[in-house]
mmCIF file of C-alpha atoms and ligand atoms in Angstrom:
data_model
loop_
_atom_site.group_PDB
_atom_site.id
_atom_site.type_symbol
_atom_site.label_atom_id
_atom_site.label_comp_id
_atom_site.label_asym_id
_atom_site.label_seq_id
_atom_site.Cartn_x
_atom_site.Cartn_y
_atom_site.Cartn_z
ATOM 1 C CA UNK A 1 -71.304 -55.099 -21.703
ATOM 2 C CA UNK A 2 -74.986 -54.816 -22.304
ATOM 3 C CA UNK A 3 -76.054 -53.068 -25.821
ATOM 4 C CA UNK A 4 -78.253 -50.685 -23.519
ATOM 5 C CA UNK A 5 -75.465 -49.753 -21.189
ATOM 6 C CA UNK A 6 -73.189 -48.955 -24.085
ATOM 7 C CA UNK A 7 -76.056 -46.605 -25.115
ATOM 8 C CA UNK A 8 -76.001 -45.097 -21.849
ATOM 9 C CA UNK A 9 -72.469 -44.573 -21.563
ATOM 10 C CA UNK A 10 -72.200 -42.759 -25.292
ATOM 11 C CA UNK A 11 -75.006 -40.667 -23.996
ATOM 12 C CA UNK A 12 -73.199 -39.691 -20.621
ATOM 13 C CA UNK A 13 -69.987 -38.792 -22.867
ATOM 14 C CA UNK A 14 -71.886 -36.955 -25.091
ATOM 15 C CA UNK A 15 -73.550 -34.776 -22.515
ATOM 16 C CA UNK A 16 -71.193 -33.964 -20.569
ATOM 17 C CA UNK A 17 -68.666 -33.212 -23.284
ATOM 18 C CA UNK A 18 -69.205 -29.741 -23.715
ATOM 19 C CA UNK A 19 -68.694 -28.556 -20.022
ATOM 20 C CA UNK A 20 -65.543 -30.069 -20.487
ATOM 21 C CA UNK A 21 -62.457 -27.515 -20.060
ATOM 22 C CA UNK A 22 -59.127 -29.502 -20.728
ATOM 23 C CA UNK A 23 -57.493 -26.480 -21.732
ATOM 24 C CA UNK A 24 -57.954 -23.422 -19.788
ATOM 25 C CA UNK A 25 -56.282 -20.980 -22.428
ATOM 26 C CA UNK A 26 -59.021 -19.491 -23.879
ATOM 27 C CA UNK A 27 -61.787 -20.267 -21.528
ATOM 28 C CA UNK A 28 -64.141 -17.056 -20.799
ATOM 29 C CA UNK A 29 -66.452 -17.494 -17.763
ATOM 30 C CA UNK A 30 -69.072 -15.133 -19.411
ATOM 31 C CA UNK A 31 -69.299 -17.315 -22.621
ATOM 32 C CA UNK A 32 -71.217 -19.608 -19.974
ATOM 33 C CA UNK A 33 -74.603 -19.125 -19.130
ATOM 34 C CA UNK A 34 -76.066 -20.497 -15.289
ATOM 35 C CA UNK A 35 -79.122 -21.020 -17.107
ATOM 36 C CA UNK A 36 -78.180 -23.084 -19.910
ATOM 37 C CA UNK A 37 -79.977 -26.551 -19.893
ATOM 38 C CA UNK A 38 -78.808 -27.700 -23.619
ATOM 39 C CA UNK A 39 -81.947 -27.133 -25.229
ATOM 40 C CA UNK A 40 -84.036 -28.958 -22.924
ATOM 41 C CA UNK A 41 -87.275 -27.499 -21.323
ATOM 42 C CA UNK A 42 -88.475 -28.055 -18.015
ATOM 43 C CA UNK A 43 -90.486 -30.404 -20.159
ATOM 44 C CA UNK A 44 -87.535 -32.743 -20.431
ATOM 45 C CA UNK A 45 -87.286 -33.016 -16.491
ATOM 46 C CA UNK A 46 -88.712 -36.294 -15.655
ATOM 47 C CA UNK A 47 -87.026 -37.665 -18.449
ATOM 48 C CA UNK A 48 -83.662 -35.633 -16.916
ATOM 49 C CA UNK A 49 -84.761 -37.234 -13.632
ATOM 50 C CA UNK A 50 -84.808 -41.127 -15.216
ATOM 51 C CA UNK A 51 -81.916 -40.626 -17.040
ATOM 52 C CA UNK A 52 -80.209 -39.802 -14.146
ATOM 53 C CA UNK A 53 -81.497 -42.688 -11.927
ATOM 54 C CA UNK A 54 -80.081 -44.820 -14.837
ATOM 55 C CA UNK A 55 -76.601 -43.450 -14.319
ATOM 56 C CA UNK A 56 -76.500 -43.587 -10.737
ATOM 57 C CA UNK A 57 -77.262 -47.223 -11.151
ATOM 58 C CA UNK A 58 -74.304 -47.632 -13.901
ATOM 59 C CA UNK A 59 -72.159 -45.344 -11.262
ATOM 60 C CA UNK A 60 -72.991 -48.252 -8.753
ATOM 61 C CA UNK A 61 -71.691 -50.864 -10.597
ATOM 62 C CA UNK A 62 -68.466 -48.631 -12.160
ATOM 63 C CA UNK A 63 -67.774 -48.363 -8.501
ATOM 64 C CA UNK A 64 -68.096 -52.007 -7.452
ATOM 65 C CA UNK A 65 -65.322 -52.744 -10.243
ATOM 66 C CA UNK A 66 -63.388 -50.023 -9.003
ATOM 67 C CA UNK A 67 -63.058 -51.435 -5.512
ATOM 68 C CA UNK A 68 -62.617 -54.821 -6.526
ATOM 69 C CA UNK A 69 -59.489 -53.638 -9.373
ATOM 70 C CA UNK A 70 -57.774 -51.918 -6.447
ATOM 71 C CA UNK A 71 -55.598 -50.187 -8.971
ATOM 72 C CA UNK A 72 -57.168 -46.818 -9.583
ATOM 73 C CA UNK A 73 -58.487 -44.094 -7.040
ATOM 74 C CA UNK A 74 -60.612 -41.029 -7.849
ATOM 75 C CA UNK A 75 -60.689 -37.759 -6.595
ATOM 76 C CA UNK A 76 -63.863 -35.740 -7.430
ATOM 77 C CA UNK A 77 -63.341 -31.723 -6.634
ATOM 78 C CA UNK A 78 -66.497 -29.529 -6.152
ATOM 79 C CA UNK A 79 -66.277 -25.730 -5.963
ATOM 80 C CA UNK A 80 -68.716 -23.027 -6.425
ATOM 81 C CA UNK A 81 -70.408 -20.197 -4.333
ATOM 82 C CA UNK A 82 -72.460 -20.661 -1.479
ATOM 83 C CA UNK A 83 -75.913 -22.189 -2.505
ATOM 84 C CA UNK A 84 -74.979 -23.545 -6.045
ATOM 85 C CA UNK A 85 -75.730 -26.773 -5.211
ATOM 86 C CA UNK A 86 -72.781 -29.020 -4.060
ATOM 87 C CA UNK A 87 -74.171 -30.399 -1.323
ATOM 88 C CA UNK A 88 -77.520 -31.534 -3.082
ATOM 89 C CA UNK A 89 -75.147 -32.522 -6.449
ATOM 90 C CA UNK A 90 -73.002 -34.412 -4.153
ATOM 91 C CA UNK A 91 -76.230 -36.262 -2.211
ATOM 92 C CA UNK A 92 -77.796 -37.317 -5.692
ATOM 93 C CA UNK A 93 -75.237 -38.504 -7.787
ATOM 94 C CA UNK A 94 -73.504 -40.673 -5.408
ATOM 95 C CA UNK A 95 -77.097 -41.898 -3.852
ATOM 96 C CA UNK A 96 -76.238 -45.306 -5.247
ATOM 97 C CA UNK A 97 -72.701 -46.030 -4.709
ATOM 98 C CA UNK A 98 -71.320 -48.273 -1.543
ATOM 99 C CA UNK A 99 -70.374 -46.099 1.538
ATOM 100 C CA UNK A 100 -67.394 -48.409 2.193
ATOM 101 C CA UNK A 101 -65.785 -47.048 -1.230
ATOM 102 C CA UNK A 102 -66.697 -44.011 -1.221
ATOM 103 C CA UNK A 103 -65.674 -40.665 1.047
ATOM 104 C CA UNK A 104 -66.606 -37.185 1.366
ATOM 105 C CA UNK A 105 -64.458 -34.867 2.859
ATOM 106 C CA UNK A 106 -65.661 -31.274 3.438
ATOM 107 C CA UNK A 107 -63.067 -28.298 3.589
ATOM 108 C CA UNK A 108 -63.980 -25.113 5.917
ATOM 109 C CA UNK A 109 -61.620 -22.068 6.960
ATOM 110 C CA UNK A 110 -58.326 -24.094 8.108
ATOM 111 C CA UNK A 111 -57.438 -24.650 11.623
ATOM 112 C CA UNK A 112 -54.281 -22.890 13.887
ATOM 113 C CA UNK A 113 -53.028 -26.447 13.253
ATOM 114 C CA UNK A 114 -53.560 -26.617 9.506
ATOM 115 C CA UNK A 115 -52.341 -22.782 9.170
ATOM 116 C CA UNK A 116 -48.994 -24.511 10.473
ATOM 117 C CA UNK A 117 -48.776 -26.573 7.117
ATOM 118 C CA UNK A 118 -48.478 -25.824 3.258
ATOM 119 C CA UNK A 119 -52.178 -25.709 2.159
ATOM 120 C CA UNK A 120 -51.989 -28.604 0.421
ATOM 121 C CA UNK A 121 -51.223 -30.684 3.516
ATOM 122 C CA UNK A 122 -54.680 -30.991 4.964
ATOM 123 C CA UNK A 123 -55.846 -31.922 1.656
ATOM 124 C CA UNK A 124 -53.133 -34.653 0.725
ATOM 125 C CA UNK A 125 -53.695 -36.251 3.711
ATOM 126 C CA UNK A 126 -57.578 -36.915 2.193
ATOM 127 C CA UNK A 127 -56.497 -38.255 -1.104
ATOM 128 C CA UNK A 128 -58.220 -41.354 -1.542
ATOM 129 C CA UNK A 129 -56.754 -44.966 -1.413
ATOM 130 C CA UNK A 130 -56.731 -47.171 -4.342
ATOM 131 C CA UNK A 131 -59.893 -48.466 -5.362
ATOM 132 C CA UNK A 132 -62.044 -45.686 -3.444
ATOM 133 C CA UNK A 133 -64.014 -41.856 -4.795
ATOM 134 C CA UNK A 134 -62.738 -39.104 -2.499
ATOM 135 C CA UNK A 135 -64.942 -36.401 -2.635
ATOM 136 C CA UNK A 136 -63.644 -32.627 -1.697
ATOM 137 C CA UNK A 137 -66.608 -30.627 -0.782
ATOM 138 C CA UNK A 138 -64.260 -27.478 -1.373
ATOM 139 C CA UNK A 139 -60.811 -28.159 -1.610
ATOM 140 C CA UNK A 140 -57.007 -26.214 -1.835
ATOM 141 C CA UNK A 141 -58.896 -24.427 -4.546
ATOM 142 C CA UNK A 142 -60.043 -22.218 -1.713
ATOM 143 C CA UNK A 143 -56.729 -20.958 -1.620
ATOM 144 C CA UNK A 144 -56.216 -19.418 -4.697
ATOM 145 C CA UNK A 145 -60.007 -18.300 -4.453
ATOM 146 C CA UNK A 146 -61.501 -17.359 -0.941
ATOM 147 C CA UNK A 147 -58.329 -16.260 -0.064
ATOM 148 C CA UNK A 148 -57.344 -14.432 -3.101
ATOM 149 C CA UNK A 149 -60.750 -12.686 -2.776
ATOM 150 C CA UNK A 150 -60.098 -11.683 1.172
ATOM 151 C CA UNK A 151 -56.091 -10.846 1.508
ATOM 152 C CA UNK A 152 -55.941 -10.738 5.008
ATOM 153 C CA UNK A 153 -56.806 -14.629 5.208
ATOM 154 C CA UNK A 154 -53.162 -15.037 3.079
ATOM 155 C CA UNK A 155 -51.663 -13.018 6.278
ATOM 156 C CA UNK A 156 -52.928 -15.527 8.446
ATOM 157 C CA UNK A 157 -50.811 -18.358 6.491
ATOM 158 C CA UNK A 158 -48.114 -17.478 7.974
ATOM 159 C CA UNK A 159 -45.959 -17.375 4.672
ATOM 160 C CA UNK A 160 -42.485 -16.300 5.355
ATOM 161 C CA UNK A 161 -42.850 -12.285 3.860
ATOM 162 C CA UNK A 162 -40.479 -12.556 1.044
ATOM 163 C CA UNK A 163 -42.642 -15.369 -0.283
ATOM 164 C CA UNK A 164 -45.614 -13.042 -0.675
ATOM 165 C CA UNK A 165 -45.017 -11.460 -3.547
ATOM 166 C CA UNK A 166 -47.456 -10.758 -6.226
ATOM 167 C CA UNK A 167 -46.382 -13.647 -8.520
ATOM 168 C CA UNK A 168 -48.118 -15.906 -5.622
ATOM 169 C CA UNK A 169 -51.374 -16.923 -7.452
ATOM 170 C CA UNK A 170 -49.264 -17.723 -10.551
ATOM 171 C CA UNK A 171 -47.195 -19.605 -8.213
ATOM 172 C CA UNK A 172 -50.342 -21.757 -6.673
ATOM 173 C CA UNK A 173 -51.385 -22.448 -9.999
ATOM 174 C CA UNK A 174 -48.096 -23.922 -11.156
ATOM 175 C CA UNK A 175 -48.041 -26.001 -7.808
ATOM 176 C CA UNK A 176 -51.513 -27.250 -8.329
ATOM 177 C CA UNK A 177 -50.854 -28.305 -11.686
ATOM 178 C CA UNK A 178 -47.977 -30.329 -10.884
ATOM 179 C CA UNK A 179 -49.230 -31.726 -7.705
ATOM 180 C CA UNK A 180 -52.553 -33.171 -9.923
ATOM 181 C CA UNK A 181 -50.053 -34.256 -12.575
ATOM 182 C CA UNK A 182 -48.628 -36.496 -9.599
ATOM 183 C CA UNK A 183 -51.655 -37.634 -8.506
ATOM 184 C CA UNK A 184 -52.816 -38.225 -11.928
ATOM 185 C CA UNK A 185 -49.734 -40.581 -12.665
ATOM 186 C CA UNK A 186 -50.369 -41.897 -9.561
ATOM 187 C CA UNK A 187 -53.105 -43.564 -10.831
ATOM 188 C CA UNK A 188 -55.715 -40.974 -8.661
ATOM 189 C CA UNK A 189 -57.827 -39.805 -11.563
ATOM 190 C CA UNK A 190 -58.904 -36.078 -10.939
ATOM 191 C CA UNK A 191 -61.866 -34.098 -12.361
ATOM 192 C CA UNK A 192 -62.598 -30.762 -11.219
ATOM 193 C CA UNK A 193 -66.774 -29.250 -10.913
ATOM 194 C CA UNK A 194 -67.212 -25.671 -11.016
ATOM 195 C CA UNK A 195 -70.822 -25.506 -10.245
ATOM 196 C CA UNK A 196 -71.997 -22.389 -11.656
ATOM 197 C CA UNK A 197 -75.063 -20.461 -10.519
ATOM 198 C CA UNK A 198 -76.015 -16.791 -11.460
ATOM 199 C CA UNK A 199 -76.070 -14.248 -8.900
ATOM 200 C CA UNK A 200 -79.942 -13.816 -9.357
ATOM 201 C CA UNK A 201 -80.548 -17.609 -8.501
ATOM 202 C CA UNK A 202 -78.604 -17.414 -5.587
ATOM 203 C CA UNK A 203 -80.164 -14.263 -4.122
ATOM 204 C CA UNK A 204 -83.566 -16.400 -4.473
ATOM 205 C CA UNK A 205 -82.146 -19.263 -2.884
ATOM 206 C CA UNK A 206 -80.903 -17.297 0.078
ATOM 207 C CA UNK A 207 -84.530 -15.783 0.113
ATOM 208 C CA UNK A 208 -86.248 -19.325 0.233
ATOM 209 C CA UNK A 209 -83.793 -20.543 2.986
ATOM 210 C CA UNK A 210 -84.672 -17.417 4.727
ATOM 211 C CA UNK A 211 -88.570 -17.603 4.317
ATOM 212 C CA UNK A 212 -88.618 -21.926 5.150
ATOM 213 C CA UNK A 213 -87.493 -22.633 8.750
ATOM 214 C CA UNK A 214 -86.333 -25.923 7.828
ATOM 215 C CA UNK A 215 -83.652 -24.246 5.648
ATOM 216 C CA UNK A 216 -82.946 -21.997 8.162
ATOM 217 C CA UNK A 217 -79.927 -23.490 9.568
ATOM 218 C CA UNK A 218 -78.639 -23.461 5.884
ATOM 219 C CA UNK A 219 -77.875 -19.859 6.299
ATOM 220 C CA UNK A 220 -75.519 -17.411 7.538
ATOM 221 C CA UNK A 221 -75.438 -13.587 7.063
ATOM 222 C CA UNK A 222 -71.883 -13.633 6.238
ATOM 223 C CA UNK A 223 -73.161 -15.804 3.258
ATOM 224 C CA UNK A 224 -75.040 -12.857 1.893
ATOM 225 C CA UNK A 225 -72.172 -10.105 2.862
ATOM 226 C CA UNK A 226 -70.317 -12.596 0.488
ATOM 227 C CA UNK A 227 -72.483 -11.988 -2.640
ATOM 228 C CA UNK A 228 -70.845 -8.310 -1.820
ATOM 229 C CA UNK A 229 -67.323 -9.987 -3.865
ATOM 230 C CA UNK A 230 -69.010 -11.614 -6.871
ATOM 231 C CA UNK A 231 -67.102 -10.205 -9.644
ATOM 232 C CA UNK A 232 -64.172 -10.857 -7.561
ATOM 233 C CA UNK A 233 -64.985 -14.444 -7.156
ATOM 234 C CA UNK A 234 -66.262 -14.589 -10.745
ATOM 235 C CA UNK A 235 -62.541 -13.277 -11.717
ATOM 236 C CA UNK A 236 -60.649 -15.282 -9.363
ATOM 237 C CA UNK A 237 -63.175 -18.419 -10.998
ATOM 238 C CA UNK A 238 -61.947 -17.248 -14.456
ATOM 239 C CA UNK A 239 -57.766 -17.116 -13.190
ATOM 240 C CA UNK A 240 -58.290 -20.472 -11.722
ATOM 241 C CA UNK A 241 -59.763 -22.144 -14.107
ATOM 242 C CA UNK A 242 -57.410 -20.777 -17.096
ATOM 243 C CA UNK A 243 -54.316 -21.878 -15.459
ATOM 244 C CA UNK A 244 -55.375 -25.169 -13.878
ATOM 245 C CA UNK A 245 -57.929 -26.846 -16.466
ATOM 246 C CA UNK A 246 -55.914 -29.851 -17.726
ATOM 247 C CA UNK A 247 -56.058 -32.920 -20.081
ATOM 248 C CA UNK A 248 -55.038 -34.875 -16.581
ATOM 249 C CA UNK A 249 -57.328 -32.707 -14.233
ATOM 250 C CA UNK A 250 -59.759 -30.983 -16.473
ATOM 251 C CA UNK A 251 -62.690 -28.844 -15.006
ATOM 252 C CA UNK A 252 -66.361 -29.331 -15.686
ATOM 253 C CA UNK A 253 -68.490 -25.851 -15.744
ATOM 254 C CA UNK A 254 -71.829 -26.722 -14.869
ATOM 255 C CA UNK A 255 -74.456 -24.419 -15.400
ATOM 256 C CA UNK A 256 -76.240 -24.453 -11.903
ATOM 257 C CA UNK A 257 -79.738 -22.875 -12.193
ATOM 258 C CA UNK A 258 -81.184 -25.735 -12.882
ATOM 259 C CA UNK A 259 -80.484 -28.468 -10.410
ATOM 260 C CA UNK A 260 -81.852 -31.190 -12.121
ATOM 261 C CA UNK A 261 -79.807 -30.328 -15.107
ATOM 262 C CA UNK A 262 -76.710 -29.772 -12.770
ATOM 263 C CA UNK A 263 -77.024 -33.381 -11.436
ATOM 264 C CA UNK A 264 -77.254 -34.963 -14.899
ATOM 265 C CA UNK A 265 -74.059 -33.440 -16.294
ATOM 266 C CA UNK A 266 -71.987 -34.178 -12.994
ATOM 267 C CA UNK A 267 -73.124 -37.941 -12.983
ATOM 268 C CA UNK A 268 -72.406 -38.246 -16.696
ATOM 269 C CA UNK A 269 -68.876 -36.548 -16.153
ATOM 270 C CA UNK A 270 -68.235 -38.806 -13.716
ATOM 271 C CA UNK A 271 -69.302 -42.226 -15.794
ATOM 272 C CA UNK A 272 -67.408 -40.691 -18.661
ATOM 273 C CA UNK A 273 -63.686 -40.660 -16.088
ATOM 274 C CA UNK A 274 -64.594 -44.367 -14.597
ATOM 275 C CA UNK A 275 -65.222 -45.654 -18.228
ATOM 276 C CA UNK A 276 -62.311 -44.289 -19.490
ATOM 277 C CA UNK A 277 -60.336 -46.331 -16.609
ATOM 278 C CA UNK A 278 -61.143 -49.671 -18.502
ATOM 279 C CA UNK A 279 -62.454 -51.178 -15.359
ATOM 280 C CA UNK A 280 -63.357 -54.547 -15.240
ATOM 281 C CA UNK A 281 -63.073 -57.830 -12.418
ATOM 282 C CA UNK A 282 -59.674 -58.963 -11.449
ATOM 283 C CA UNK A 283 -60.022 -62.484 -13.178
ATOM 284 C CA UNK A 284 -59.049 -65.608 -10.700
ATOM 285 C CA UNK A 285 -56.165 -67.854 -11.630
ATOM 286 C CA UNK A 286 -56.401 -71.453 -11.826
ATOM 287 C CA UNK A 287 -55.239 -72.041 -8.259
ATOM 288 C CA UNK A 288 -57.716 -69.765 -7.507
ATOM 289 C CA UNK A 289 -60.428 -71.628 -8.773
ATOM 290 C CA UNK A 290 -59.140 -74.943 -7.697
ATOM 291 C CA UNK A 291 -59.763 -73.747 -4.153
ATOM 292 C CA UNK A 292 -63.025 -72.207 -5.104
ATOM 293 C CA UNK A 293 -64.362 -75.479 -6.467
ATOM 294 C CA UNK A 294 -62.615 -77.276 -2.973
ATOM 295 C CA UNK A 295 -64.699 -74.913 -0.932
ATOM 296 C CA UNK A 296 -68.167 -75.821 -3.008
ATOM 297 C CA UNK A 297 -67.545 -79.674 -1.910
ATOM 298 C CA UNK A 298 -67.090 -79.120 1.308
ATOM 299 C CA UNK A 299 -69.950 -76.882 2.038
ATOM 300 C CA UNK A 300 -71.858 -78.956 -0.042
ATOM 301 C CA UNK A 301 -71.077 -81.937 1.918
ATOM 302 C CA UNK A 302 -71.921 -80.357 5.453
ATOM 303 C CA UNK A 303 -75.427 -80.624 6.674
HETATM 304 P P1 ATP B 1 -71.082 -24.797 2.153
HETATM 305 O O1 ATP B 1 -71.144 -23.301 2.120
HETATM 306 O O2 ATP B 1 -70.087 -25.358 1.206
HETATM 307 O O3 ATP B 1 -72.398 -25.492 2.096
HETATM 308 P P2 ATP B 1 -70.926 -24.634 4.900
HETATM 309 O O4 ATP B 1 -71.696 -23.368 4.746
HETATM 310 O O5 ATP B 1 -71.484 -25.769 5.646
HETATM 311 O O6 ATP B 1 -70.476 -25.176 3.523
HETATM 312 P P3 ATP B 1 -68.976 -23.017 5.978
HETATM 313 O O7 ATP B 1 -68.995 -22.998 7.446
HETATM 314 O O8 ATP B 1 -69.519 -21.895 5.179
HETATM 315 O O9 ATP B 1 -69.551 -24.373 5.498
HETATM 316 O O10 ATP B 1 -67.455 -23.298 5.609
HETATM 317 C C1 ATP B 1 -66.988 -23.147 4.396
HETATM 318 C C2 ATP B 1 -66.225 -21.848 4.386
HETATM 319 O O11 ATP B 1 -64.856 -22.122 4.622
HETATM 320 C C3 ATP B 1 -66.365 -21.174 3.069
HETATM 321 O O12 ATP B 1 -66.802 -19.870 3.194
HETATM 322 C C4 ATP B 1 -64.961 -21.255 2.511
HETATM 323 O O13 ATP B 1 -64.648 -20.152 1.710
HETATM 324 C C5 ATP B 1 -64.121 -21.318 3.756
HETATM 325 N N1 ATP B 1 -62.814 -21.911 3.477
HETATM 326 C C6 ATP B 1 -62.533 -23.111 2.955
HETATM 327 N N2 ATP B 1 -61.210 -23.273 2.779
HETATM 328 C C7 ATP B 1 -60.624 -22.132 3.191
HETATM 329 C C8 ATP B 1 -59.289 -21.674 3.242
HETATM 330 N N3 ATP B 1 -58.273 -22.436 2.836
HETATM 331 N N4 ATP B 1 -59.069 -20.452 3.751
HETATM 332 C C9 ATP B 1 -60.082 -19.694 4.169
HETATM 333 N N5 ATP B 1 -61.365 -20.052 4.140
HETATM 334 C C10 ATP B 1 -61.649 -21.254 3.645
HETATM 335 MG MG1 MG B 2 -71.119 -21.576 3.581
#
């Protein structure tokens, strides 16, 4: 590996570092501040903005090695409230990477046909394959939040009664857990992105989709009724991420004010997984090369 990409990739693990929650314990969503951009000023933002390009390129090439190992799949989760930034966090960072490896997979209220499975079901199906980043734009996570948040939606599961008790979240969490412990030794890395915006921010991005008619399609009213549940979200956020945050699966919190800054820390989290997969070239046997060197005579003896 090149001396500067080696730079690059301490700098990645370095950044993204302290987002890092591998052990939900003692984590305290109000010890992390929305507008946090460690220490650097909107100053720092076309240097943000290179620095970036430079990992989307490395991303490109951790990719290509990841398709061509065939050995190892990863599953990228993103959760947050409406207007954090997913969408725009997912566009960016994966900008460079080969559509063919890649797939993004949104999640929206479930179907009559997906309320007839386990939640998980819709979502298992979507894993990704061996060698290929599945993205969930949303994910079962929904489950033990939107849902949590707004009762009635668990009544529309169609849980048998005497499995709704109110050990259920604890329940979720336990199933999660294991389930990404499967995938995990599986060999389907999983890493989690709570993007986290304030609820200030968000009211002003509502208000600039509102007043630009090219975002208008971006917004719903039930989107702003939802701002009405914050601090229930906010909790449920907290629960979810203190019983789920893992060494195997752990979750990123990303402060989300700042969208460059968001972008920055999610493409260095996700350097930081594929590094850690030692990825490198399947090497050719000798056979392999035999035929190789075959091929170049013959095409070189065509006209
Ligand atoms: P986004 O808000 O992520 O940009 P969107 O606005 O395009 O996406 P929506 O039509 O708002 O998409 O669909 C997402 C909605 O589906 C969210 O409000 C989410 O809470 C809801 N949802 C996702 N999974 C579930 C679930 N399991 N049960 C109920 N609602 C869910
Ligand atoms: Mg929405």
């Amino acid at each position: 590996m090149k001396k500067d990409t080696i730079a690059l990739i301490k700098r990645a693990q370095a950044f993204a570092k302290p987002y890092c929650v591998s052990n939900g314990k003692k984590f305290r969503l109000k010890k992390i501040d929305p507008g946090d951009t460690a220490g650097l000023t909107s100053e720092a933002k076309p240097r943000a903005k290179e620095a970036l390009q430079m990992g989307i390129s490395l991303l490109a090439e951790l990719q290509d090695m990841l398709y061509a190992q065939d050995r190892w799949g990863l599953l990228l989760i993103f959760q947050a409230m409406d207007a954090a930034g997913k969408d725009g966090a997912i566009k960016h960072v994966m900008s460079g990477v080969n559509p063919q490896g890649c797939e993004v997979n949104s999640f929206k209220a479930p179907s009559t046909n997906e309320l007839d499975h386990d939640y998980l079901w819709r979502t298992h199906l979507r894993i990704p394959e061996r060698g290929r980043i599945g993205i969930f734009n949303r994910s079962y996570y929904e489950d033990v939040l939107v849902v949590r948040v707004h009762p009635e939606l668990l009544e529309k599961q169609k849980l048998p009664s005497r499995l709704m008790t109110k050990r259920i979240w604890e329940e979720r969490f336990e199933d999660i857990q294991s389930f990404e412990r499967y995938l995990s030794r599986n060999g389907v890395m999983v890493r989690k992105f709570f993007l986290h915006v304030s609820e200030k921010e968000q009211k002003q991005r509502f208000l600039d989709r509102l007043n630009d008619p090219e975002k208008h399609w971006k917004f719903s009213a039930a989107d702003a009724r939802e701002r009405g549940f914050w601090k229930d979200y906010m909790n449920a956020y907290e629960d979810m991420i203190q019983h789920t945050a893992t060494e195997d699966a752990p979750w990123y919190v990303v402060p989300a004010d700042n969208k460059w800054f968001t972008r920055v820390v999610v493409a260095a989290a996700i350097i930081d997984a594929m590094v850690s997969m030692d990825l490198s070239y399947p090497e050719v046997g000798k056979e392999k090369l035999a035929e190789l060197a075959e091929a170049k005579k013959i095409l070189l003896a065509q006209k």
